[in-house]
Amino acid sequence: PAVDEVRPWTLLFYTKNASEPPQQFWKNHGIQTFTDAQQRMNPNAEVRELATSITVGAQSSDENLSLIYQYCRSHIRIVSGGLVSNEERMQIKPKDTVPDILHRGFGDDLSVLYAFGALAIAAGFDAQLAEVPFRNSAPFNTRVTAECLLNGRIIVVRLNGQLRTYDLMAPYMSSSLIAWEHQGVIGLVSDPKEPIFQRTDYSTPAQSMVTNTGRFVLTEAGDLEGEVISEYTGLKASVMKFGSGSQSV
């Protein structure tokens, strides 16, 4: 287990509902989170029209969601990606709407999440905001009424009786993955009536690979000459690309 799960530690935090039992606290919090998120993700006619154009020709629900995901990745730059200038940051406002974000093409880290959620809803999907903890931070326990421990955000789509998770706040992540910090943790899926706690899945080793391919020749002088090509996929690729994303080639 993680160190903070076995050693004593103290958490000091502010809360408005300290007297509520945990079950009622998290239910109320999940309902409020849903209400706040849906106000941002409620699609207007313009967003619905865009969702239709993005998904034209898609043959399945999975393809629809994948197309929306790729559109948000390719058309919206976020601050944590290192590709938003200081001048552009000054244009970002706390209450930017999804149309604002789509027109401008960049925003804060939550912007692309709300945009994906709005487009998914416009395409007919049941998309909701979920709050998740970070595995490399203080451990989350449902018996502790501290919403500050759920400081990560992902979108959850209910599809064919399953919950699909989408992490657009992690730069360069593929649609089939969420950041490793949010894998295998218990998160709160918001809902207007019955929010639920749900543990996120772990990705498989095959989804994040490093492959090294070398081609060499032995010269007459006895030297080994050639090149090595390193290929990264999944979480490995995301980390590598994030590290070099703002660097010129």
C-alpha atoms as a PDB file:
ATOM      1  CA  PRO A   1       0.000   0.000   0.000  1.00  0.00           C
ATOM      2  CA  ALA A   2       0.948   3.655  -0.387  1.00  0.00           C
ATOM      3  CA  VAL A   3       2.858   5.207   2.506  1.00  0.00           C
ATOM      4  CA  ASP A   4       0.017   7.606   3.380  1.00  0.00           C
ATOM      5  CA  GLU A   5      -2.390   4.660   3.707  1.00  0.00           C
ATOM      6  CA  VAL A   6      -0.455   3.060   6.547  1.00  0.00           C
ATOM      7  CA  ARG A   7       1.202   5.934   8.427  1.00  0.00           C
ATOM      8  CA  PRO A   8      -0.631   8.454  10.626  1.00  0.00           C
ATOM      9  CA  TRP A   9      -1.351  11.844   9.070  1.00  0.00           C
ATOM     10  CA  THR A  10      -3.701  14.771   9.614  1.00  0.00           C
ATOM     11  CA  LEU A  11      -5.903  16.593   7.103  1.00  0.00           C
ATOM     12  CA  LEU A  12      -7.045  20.161   7.823  1.00  0.00           C
ATOM     13  CA  PHE A  13      -9.752  21.481   5.518  1.00  0.00           C
ATOM     14  CA  TYR A  14     -12.743  23.816   5.294  1.00  0.00           C
ATOM     15  CA  THR A  15     -16.253  22.498   4.760  1.00  0.00           C
ATOM     16  CA  LYS A  16     -19.781  23.921   4.886  1.00  0.00           C
ATOM     17  CA  ASN A  17     -21.506  20.695   5.941  1.00  0.00           C
ATOM     18  CA  ALA A  18     -19.389  19.230   8.711  1.00  0.00           C
ATOM     19  CA  SER A  19     -22.388  17.809  10.584  1.00  0.00           C
ATOM     20  CA  GLU A  20     -23.735  15.708   7.706  1.00  0.00           C
ATOM     21  CA  PRO A  21     -23.094  11.950   7.756  1.00  0.00           C
ATOM     22  CA  PRO A  22     -20.794  10.840   4.923  1.00  0.00           C
ATOM     23  CA  GLN A  23     -23.472   9.129   2.837  1.00  0.00           C
ATOM     24  CA  GLN A  24     -25.722  12.200   2.816  1.00  0.00           C
ATOM     25  CA  PHE A  25     -22.756  14.542   2.346  1.00  0.00           C
ATOM     26  CA  TRP A  26     -21.541  12.799  -0.796  1.00  0.00           C
ATOM     27  CA  LYS A  27     -25.057  12.464  -2.208  1.00  0.00           C
ATOM     28  CA  ASN A  28     -25.654  16.212  -1.851  1.00  0.00           C
ATOM     29  CA  HIS A  29     -22.197  16.989  -3.187  1.00  0.00           C
ATOM     30  CA  GLY A  30     -22.676  14.736  -6.221  1.00  0.00           C
ATOM     31  CA  ILE A  31     -26.046  16.324  -7.027  1.00  0.00           C
ATOM     32  CA  GLN A  32     -24.582  19.827  -6.760  1.00  0.00           C
ATOM     33  CA  THR A  33     -21.608  18.833  -8.925  1.00  0.00           C
ATOM     34  CA  PHE A  34     -24.017  17.510 -11.553  1.00  0.00           C
ATOM     35  CA  THR A  35     -26.052  20.730 -11.493  1.00  0.00           C
ATOM     36  CA  ASP A  36     -22.981  22.948 -11.838  1.00  0.00           C
ATOM     37  CA  ALA A  37     -21.458  20.830 -14.612  1.00  0.00           C
ATOM     38  CA  GLN A  38     -24.653  20.518 -16.621  1.00  0.00           C
ATOM     39  CA  GLN A  39     -25.016  24.294 -16.671  1.00  0.00           C
ATOM     40  CA  ARG A  40     -21.656  24.411 -18.466  1.00  0.00           C
ATOM     41  CA  MET A  41     -22.257  21.351 -20.660  1.00  0.00           C
ATOM     42  CA  ASN A  42     -25.844  22.048 -21.732  1.00  0.00           C
ATOM     43  CA  PRO A  43     -25.486  22.234 -25.545  1.00  0.00           C
ATOM     44  CA  ASN A  44     -27.131  24.991 -27.549  1.00  0.00           C
ATOM     45  CA  ALA A  45     -28.172  24.750 -31.201  1.00  0.00           C
ATOM     46  CA  GLU A  46     -24.679  25.675 -32.390  1.00  0.00           C
ATOM     47  CA  VAL A  47     -23.049  22.902 -30.358  1.00  0.00           C
ATOM     48  CA  ARG A  48     -25.657  20.387 -31.536  1.00  0.00           C
ATOM     49  CA  GLU A  49     -24.990  21.313 -35.147  1.00  0.00           C
ATOM     50  CA  LEU A  50     -21.250  20.903 -34.614  1.00  0.00           C
ATOM     51  CA  ALA A  51     -21.739  17.504 -32.944  1.00  0.00           C
ATOM     52  CA  THR A  52     -23.735  16.360 -35.963  1.00  0.00           C
ATOM     53  CA  SER A  53     -21.024  17.454 -38.389  1.00  0.00           C
ATOM     54  CA  ILE A  54     -18.274  15.803 -36.319  1.00  0.00           C
ATOM     55  CA  THR A  55     -20.002  12.437 -36.139  1.00  0.00           C
ATOM     56  CA  VAL A  56     -21.321  12.259 -39.706  1.00  0.00           C
ATOM     57  CA  GLY A  57     -20.548   8.861 -41.173  1.00  0.00           C
ATOM     58  CA  ALA A  58     -19.830   7.199 -37.816  1.00  0.00           C
ATOM     59  CA  GLN A  59     -20.970   3.573 -37.719  1.00  0.00           C
ATOM     60  CA  SER A  60     -21.170   3.008 -33.968  1.00  0.00           C
ATOM     61  CA  SER A  61     -21.451   4.741 -30.606  1.00  0.00           C
ATOM     62  CA  ASP A  62     -17.782   4.067 -29.938  1.00  0.00           C
ATOM     63  CA  GLU A  63     -16.839   5.738 -33.213  1.00  0.00           C
ATOM     64  CA  ASN A  64     -19.072   8.721 -32.425  1.00  0.00           C
ATOM     65  CA  LEU A  65     -17.341   9.258 -29.085  1.00  0.00           C
ATOM     66  CA  SER A  66     -13.915   8.719 -30.590  1.00  0.00           C
ATOM     67  CA  LEU A  67     -14.569  11.353 -33.274  1.00  0.00           C
ATOM     68  CA  ILE A  68     -15.770  13.862 -30.682  1.00  0.00           C
ATOM     69  CA  TYR A  69     -12.740  13.123 -28.517  1.00  0.00           C
ATOM     70  CA  GLN A  70     -10.329  13.601 -31.409  1.00  0.00           C
ATOM     71  CA  TYR A  71     -12.046  16.822 -32.441  1.00  0.00           C
ATOM     72  CA  CYS A  72     -11.612  18.301 -28.953  1.00  0.00           C
ATOM     73  CA  ARG A  73      -7.990  17.180 -28.870  1.00  0.00           C
ATOM     74  CA  SER A  74      -7.165  18.704 -32.239  1.00  0.00           C
ATOM     75  CA  HIS A  75      -9.217  21.909 -32.017  1.00  0.00           C
ATOM     76  CA  ILE A  76      -8.857  23.003 -28.380  1.00  0.00           C
ATOM     77  CA  ARG A  77      -5.506  23.849 -26.823  1.00  0.00           C
ATOM     78  CA  ILE A  78      -5.315  23.772 -23.022  1.00  0.00           C
ATOM     79  CA  VAL A  79      -3.005  25.570 -20.621  1.00  0.00           C
ATOM     80  CA  SER A  80      -1.395  22.425 -19.208  1.00  0.00           C
ATOM     81  CA  GLY A  81      -0.436  21.347 -22.728  1.00  0.00           C
ATOM     82  CA  GLY A  82       2.100  24.169 -22.855  1.00  0.00           C
ATOM     83  CA  LEU A  83       0.697  25.477 -26.150  1.00  0.00           C
ATOM     84  CA  VAL A  84      -1.273  28.489 -24.846  1.00  0.00           C
ATOM     85  CA  SER A  85       0.650  31.763 -24.821  1.00  0.00           C
ATOM     86  CA  ASN A  86       0.589  34.258 -21.952  1.00  0.00           C
ATOM     87  CA  GLU A  87      -1.351  36.678 -24.144  1.00  0.00           C
ATOM     88  CA  GLU A  88      -3.958  34.007 -24.854  1.00  0.00           C
ATOM     89  CA  ARG A  89      -4.253  33.121 -21.176  1.00  0.00           C
ATOM     90  CA  MET A  90      -5.394  36.673 -20.501  1.00  0.00           C
ATOM     91  CA  GLN A  91      -8.436  36.020 -22.707  1.00  0.00           C
ATOM     92  CA  ILE A  92      -9.608  33.051 -20.608  1.00  0.00           C
ATOM     93  CA  LYS A  93     -12.513  33.860 -18.283  1.00  0.00           C
ATOM     94  CA  PRO A  94     -13.912  31.691 -15.440  1.00  0.00           C
ATOM     95  CA  LYS A  95     -17.396  31.656 -16.960  1.00  0.00           C
ATOM     96  CA  ASP A  96     -16.429  30.917 -20.564  1.00  0.00           C
ATOM     97  CA  THR A  97     -19.190  28.967 -22.289  1.00  0.00           C
ATOM     98  CA  VAL A  98     -18.579  25.950 -24.507  1.00  0.00           C
ATOM     99  CA  PRO A  99     -19.306  28.034 -27.659  1.00  0.00           C
ATOM    100  CA  ASP A 100     -16.742  30.582 -26.407  1.00  0.00           C
ATOM    101  CA  ILE A 101     -14.162  27.830 -26.043  1.00  0.00           C
ATOM    102  CA  LEU A 102     -14.927  26.285 -29.425  1.00  0.00           C
ATOM    103  CA  HIS A 103     -14.718  29.633 -31.211  1.00  0.00           C
ATOM    104  CA  ARG A 104     -11.470  30.628 -29.534  1.00  0.00           C
ATOM    105  CA  GLY A 105      -9.772  27.240 -29.791  1.00  0.00           C
ATOM    106  CA  PHE A 106      -8.119  27.295 -26.359  1.00  0.00           C
ATOM    107  CA  GLY A 107      -8.973  27.525 -22.681  1.00  0.00           C
ATOM    108  CA  ASP A 108      -8.156  26.342 -19.182  1.00  0.00           C
ATOM    109  CA  ASP A 109      -7.879  22.636 -18.434  1.00  0.00           C
ATOM    110  CA  LEU A 110     -11.576  22.218 -17.624  1.00  0.00           C
ATOM    111  CA  SER A 111     -12.581  23.858 -20.900  1.00  0.00           C
ATOM    112  CA  VAL A 112     -11.861  20.872 -23.111  1.00  0.00           C
ATOM    113  CA  LEU A 113     -13.614  18.617 -20.608  1.00  0.00           C
ATOM    114  CA  TYR A 114     -16.797  20.691 -20.728  1.00  0.00           C
ATOM    115  CA  ALA A 115     -16.579  20.918 -24.511  1.00  0.00           C
ATOM    116  CA  PHE A 116     -16.335  17.138 -24.846  1.00  0.00           C
ATOM    117  CA  GLY A 117     -19.219  16.656 -22.422  1.00  0.00           C
ATOM    118  CA  ALA A 118     -21.432  19.149 -24.256  1.00  0.00           C
ATOM    119  CA  LEU A 119     -20.694  17.628 -27.659  1.00  0.00           C
ATOM    120  CA  ALA A 120     -21.307  14.114 -26.318  1.00  0.00           C
ATOM    121  CA  ILE A 121     -24.658  15.192 -24.862  1.00  0.00           C
ATOM    122  CA  ALA A 122     -25.513  16.901 -28.150  1.00  0.00           C
ATOM    123  CA  ALA A 123     -24.778  13.617 -29.926  1.00  0.00           C
ATOM    124  CA  GLY A 124     -27.301  11.829 -27.711  1.00  0.00           C
ATOM    125  CA  PHE A 125     -25.025  10.375 -25.017  1.00  0.00           C
ATOM    126  CA  ASP A 126     -25.500  10.399 -21.250  1.00  0.00           C
ATOM    127  CA  ALA A 127     -22.329  12.238 -20.252  1.00  0.00           C
ATOM    128  CA  GLN A 128     -21.614  13.336 -16.708  1.00  0.00           C
ATOM    129  CA  LEU A 129     -18.754  14.886 -14.791  1.00  0.00           C
ATOM    130  CA  ALA A 130     -16.940  12.651 -12.309  1.00  0.00           C
ATOM    131  CA  GLU A 131     -14.590  13.764  -9.539  1.00  0.00           C
ATOM    132  CA  VAL A 132     -11.605  11.529  -8.870  1.00  0.00           C
ATOM    133  CA  PRO A 133      -8.631  11.610  -6.499  1.00  0.00           C
ATOM    134  CA  PHE A 134      -4.966  11.430  -7.454  1.00  0.00           C
ATOM    135  CA  ARG A 135      -3.179   8.186  -6.621  1.00  0.00           C
ATOM    136  CA  ASN A 136       0.021  10.114  -5.899  1.00  0.00           C
ATOM    137  CA  SER A 137      -1.704  12.432  -3.417  1.00  0.00           C
ATOM    138  CA  ALA A 138      -3.543  12.007  -0.106  1.00  0.00           C
ATOM    139  CA  PRO A 139      -5.608   8.779  -0.173  1.00  0.00           C
ATOM    140  CA  PHE A 140      -9.370   9.209  -0.534  1.00  0.00           C
ATOM    141  CA  ASN A 141     -11.837   7.546   1.810  1.00  0.00           C
ATOM    142  CA  THR A 142     -15.610   7.816   1.391  1.00  0.00           C
ATOM    143  CA  ARG A 143     -15.995   8.117   5.167  1.00  0.00           C
ATOM    144  CA  VAL A 144     -14.119  11.425   5.129  1.00  0.00           C
ATOM    145  CA  THR A 145     -16.321  14.352   4.066  1.00  0.00           C
ATOM    146  CA  ALA A 146     -13.573  16.321   2.345  1.00  0.00           C
ATOM    147  CA  GLU A 147     -14.365  17.192  -1.265  1.00  0.00           C
ATOM    148  CA  CYS A 148     -10.866  18.644  -1.601  1.00  0.00           C
ATOM    149  CA  LEU A 149      -9.569  15.068  -1.912  1.00  0.00           C
ATOM    150  CA  LEU A 150     -11.541  14.664  -5.149  1.00  0.00           C
ATOM    151  CA  ASN A 151      -9.625  17.288  -7.099  1.00  0.00           C
ATOM    152  CA  GLY A 152      -9.360  15.451 -10.423  1.00  0.00           C
ATOM    153  CA  ARG A 153     -11.983  15.619 -13.169  1.00  0.00           C
ATOM    154  CA  ILE A 154     -12.969  13.216 -15.938  1.00  0.00           C
ATOM    155  CA  ILE A 155     -16.081  12.687 -18.071  1.00  0.00           C
ATOM    156  CA  VAL A 156     -18.084   9.489 -17.664  1.00  0.00           C
ATOM    157  CA  VAL A 157     -20.395   8.286 -20.443  1.00  0.00           C
ATOM    158  CA  ARG A 158     -23.003   5.632 -19.743  1.00  0.00           C
ATOM    159  CA  LEU A 159     -23.010   3.282 -22.696  1.00  0.00           C
ATOM    160  CA  ASN A 160     -24.518  -0.223 -22.974  1.00  0.00           C
ATOM    161  CA  GLY A 161     -24.736  -0.596 -19.213  1.00  0.00           C
ATOM    162  CA  GLN A 162     -21.115   0.418 -18.689  1.00  0.00           C
ATOM    163  CA  LEU A 163     -19.339   3.580 -17.613  1.00  0.00           C
ATOM    164  CA  ARG A 164     -16.770   4.819 -20.147  1.00  0.00           C
ATOM    165  CA  THR A 165     -14.175   7.227 -18.801  1.00  0.00           C
ATOM    166  CA  TYR A 166     -12.619  10.060 -20.808  1.00  0.00           C
ATOM    167  CA  ASP A 167      -9.715  12.153 -19.598  1.00  0.00           C
ATOM    168  CA  LEU A 168      -9.152  15.254 -21.700  1.00  0.00           C
ATOM    169  CA  MET A 169      -7.254  17.200 -19.047  1.00  0.00           C
ATOM    170  CA  ALA A 170      -4.217  14.961 -19.529  1.00  0.00           C
ATOM    171  CA  PRO A 171      -2.463  16.255 -22.670  1.00  0.00           C
ATOM    172  CA  TYR A 172      -1.791  13.814 -25.531  1.00  0.00           C
ATOM    173  CA  MET A 173      -3.847  10.993 -23.985  1.00  0.00           C
ATOM    174  CA  SER A 174      -5.726   8.604 -26.291  1.00  0.00           C
ATOM    175  CA  SER A 175      -9.480   8.132 -25.866  1.00  0.00           C
ATOM    176  CA  SER A 176      -9.038   4.642 -24.404  1.00  0.00           C
ATOM    177  CA  LEU A 177      -6.890   5.843 -21.491  1.00  0.00           C
ATOM    178  CA  ILE A 178      -7.050   8.101 -18.482  1.00  0.00           C
ATOM    179  CA  ALA A 179      -4.016   9.450 -16.622  1.00  0.00           C
ATOM    180  CA  TRP A 180      -2.296   6.861 -14.428  1.00  0.00           C
ATOM    181  CA  GLU A 181      -2.961   9.071 -11.369  1.00  0.00           C
ATOM    182  CA  HIS A 182      -6.705   8.448 -11.855  1.00  0.00           C
ATOM    183  CA  GLN A 183      -6.541   4.707 -12.526  1.00  0.00           C
ATOM    184  CA  GLY A 184      -7.748   2.237  -9.906  1.00  0.00           C
ATOM    185  CA  VAL A 185      -9.211   4.944  -7.669  1.00  0.00           C
ATOM    186  CA  ILE A 186     -12.717   5.477  -6.302  1.00  0.00           C
ATOM    187  CA  GLY A 187     -14.386   8.496  -7.881  1.00  0.00           C
ATOM    188  CA  LEU A 188     -17.770  10.152  -7.508  1.00  0.00           C
ATOM    189  CA  VAL A 189     -19.966  10.099 -10.612  1.00  0.00           C
ATOM    190  CA  SER A 190     -22.345  13.053 -10.431  1.00  0.00           C
ATOM    191  CA  ASP A 191     -26.062  12.539 -10.980  1.00  0.00           C
ATOM    192  CA  PRO A 192     -29.255  14.589 -10.471  1.00  0.00           C
ATOM    193  CA  LYS A 193     -30.708  11.984  -8.104  1.00  0.00           C
ATOM    194  CA  GLU A 194     -28.285   9.253  -7.081  1.00  0.00           C
ATOM    195  CA  PRO A 195     -24.564   9.979  -7.448  1.00  0.00           C
ATOM    196  CA  ILE A 196     -22.467   6.836  -7.153  1.00  0.00           C
ATOM    197  CA  PHE A 197     -18.939   5.952  -6.199  1.00  0.00           C
ATOM    198  CA  GLN A 198     -17.196   3.980  -8.918  1.00  0.00           C
ATOM    199  CA  ARG A 199     -13.668   2.617  -9.109  1.00  0.00           C
ATOM    200  CA  THR A 200     -11.850   3.432 -12.335  1.00  0.00           C
ATOM    201  CA  ASP A 201     -10.172   0.699 -14.357  1.00  0.00           C
ATOM    202  CA  TYR A 202      -6.462   0.119 -14.727  1.00  0.00           C
ATOM    203  CA  SER A 203      -5.042   0.199 -18.218  1.00  0.00           C
ATOM    204  CA  THR A 204      -3.367  -2.941 -19.525  1.00  0.00           C
ATOM    205  CA  PRO A 205       0.408  -3.249 -20.068  1.00  0.00           C
ATOM    206  CA  ALA A 206      -0.230  -3.678 -23.795  1.00  0.00           C
ATOM    207  CA  GLN A 207      -1.731  -0.180 -23.962  1.00  0.00           C
ATOM    208  CA  SER A 208       1.517   1.491 -22.877  1.00  0.00           C
ATOM    209  CA  MET A 209       4.553   0.040 -24.589  1.00  0.00           C
ATOM    210  CA  VAL A 210       8.112   1.073 -25.355  1.00  0.00           C
ATOM    211  CA  THR A 211       9.603  -0.633 -28.404  1.00  0.00           C
ATOM    212  CA  ASN A 212      13.234  -0.203 -29.407  1.00  0.00           C
ATOM    213  CA  THR A 213      14.266  -1.276 -32.909  1.00  0.00           C
ATOM    214  CA  GLY A 214      17.930  -1.226 -33.896  1.00  0.00           C
ATOM    215  CA  ARG A 215      19.600  -1.673 -37.283  1.00  0.00           C
ATOM    216  CA  PHE A 216      23.366  -1.919 -37.295  1.00  0.00           C
ATOM    217  CA  VAL A 217      26.262  -2.852 -39.531  1.00  0.00           C
ATOM    218  CA  LEU A 218      29.694  -4.030 -38.505  1.00  0.00           C
ATOM    219  CA  THR A 219      32.366  -2.044 -40.350  1.00  0.00           C
ATOM    220  CA  GLU A 220      35.668  -3.465 -41.522  1.00  0.00           C
ATOM    221  CA  ALA A 221      37.296  -1.568 -38.649  1.00  0.00           C
ATOM    222  CA  GLY A 222      35.212  -3.515 -36.174  1.00  0.00           C
ATOM    223  CA  ASP A 223      32.868  -0.635 -35.297  1.00  0.00           C
ATOM    224  CA  LEU A 224      29.150  -1.137 -34.872  1.00  0.00           C
ATOM    225  CA  GLU A 225      27.232   1.610 -36.637  1.00  0.00           C
ATOM    226  CA  GLY A 226      23.520   2.195 -37.089  1.00  0.00           C
ATOM    227  CA  GLU A 227      20.477   3.695 -35.459  1.00  0.00           C
ATOM    228  CA  VAL A 228      17.892   2.845 -32.819  1.00  0.00           C
ATOM    229  CA  ILE A 229      14.242   3.839 -33.192  1.00  0.00           C
ATOM    230  CA  SER A 230      12.262   4.073 -29.937  1.00  0.00           C
ATOM    231  CA  GLU A 231       8.468   3.957 -30.184  1.00  0.00           C
ATOM    232  CA  TYR A 232       6.183   4.901 -27.291  1.00  0.00           C
ATOM    233  CA  THR A 233       2.455   4.241 -26.951  1.00  0.00           C
ATOM    234  CA  GLY A 234      -0.216   4.972 -24.355  1.00  0.00           C
ATOM    235  CA  LEU A 235       0.828   6.451 -21.022  1.00  0.00           C
ATOM    236  CA  LYS A 236       4.495   6.276 -21.980  1.00  0.00           C
ATOM    237  CA  ALA A 237       3.843   8.297 -25.135  1.00  0.00           C
ATOM    238  CA  SER A 238       1.769  10.864 -23.261  1.00  0.00           C
ATOM    239  CA  VAL A 239       4.548  11.543 -20.754  1.00  0.00           C
ATOM    240  CA  MET A 240       7.202  11.777 -23.454  1.00  0.00           C
ATOM    241  CA  LYS A 241       5.149  14.068 -25.686  1.00  0.00           C
ATOM    242  CA  PHE A 242       4.155  16.316 -22.790  1.00  0.00           C
ATOM    243  CA  GLY A 243       7.824  16.766 -21.929  1.00  0.00           C
ATOM    244  CA  SER A 244       8.670  17.877 -25.466  1.00  0.00           C
ATOM    245  CA  GLY A 245       5.325  19.366 -26.542  1.00  0.00           C
ATOM    246  CA  SER A 246       6.380  22.994 -26.201  1.00  0.00           C
ATOM    247  CA  GLN A 247       9.834  22.457 -27.694  1.00  0.00           C
ATOM    248  CA  SER A 248      10.581  23.177 -31.328  1.00  0.00           C
ATOM    249  CA  VAL A 249      11.830  20.354 -33.532  1.00  0.00           C
END
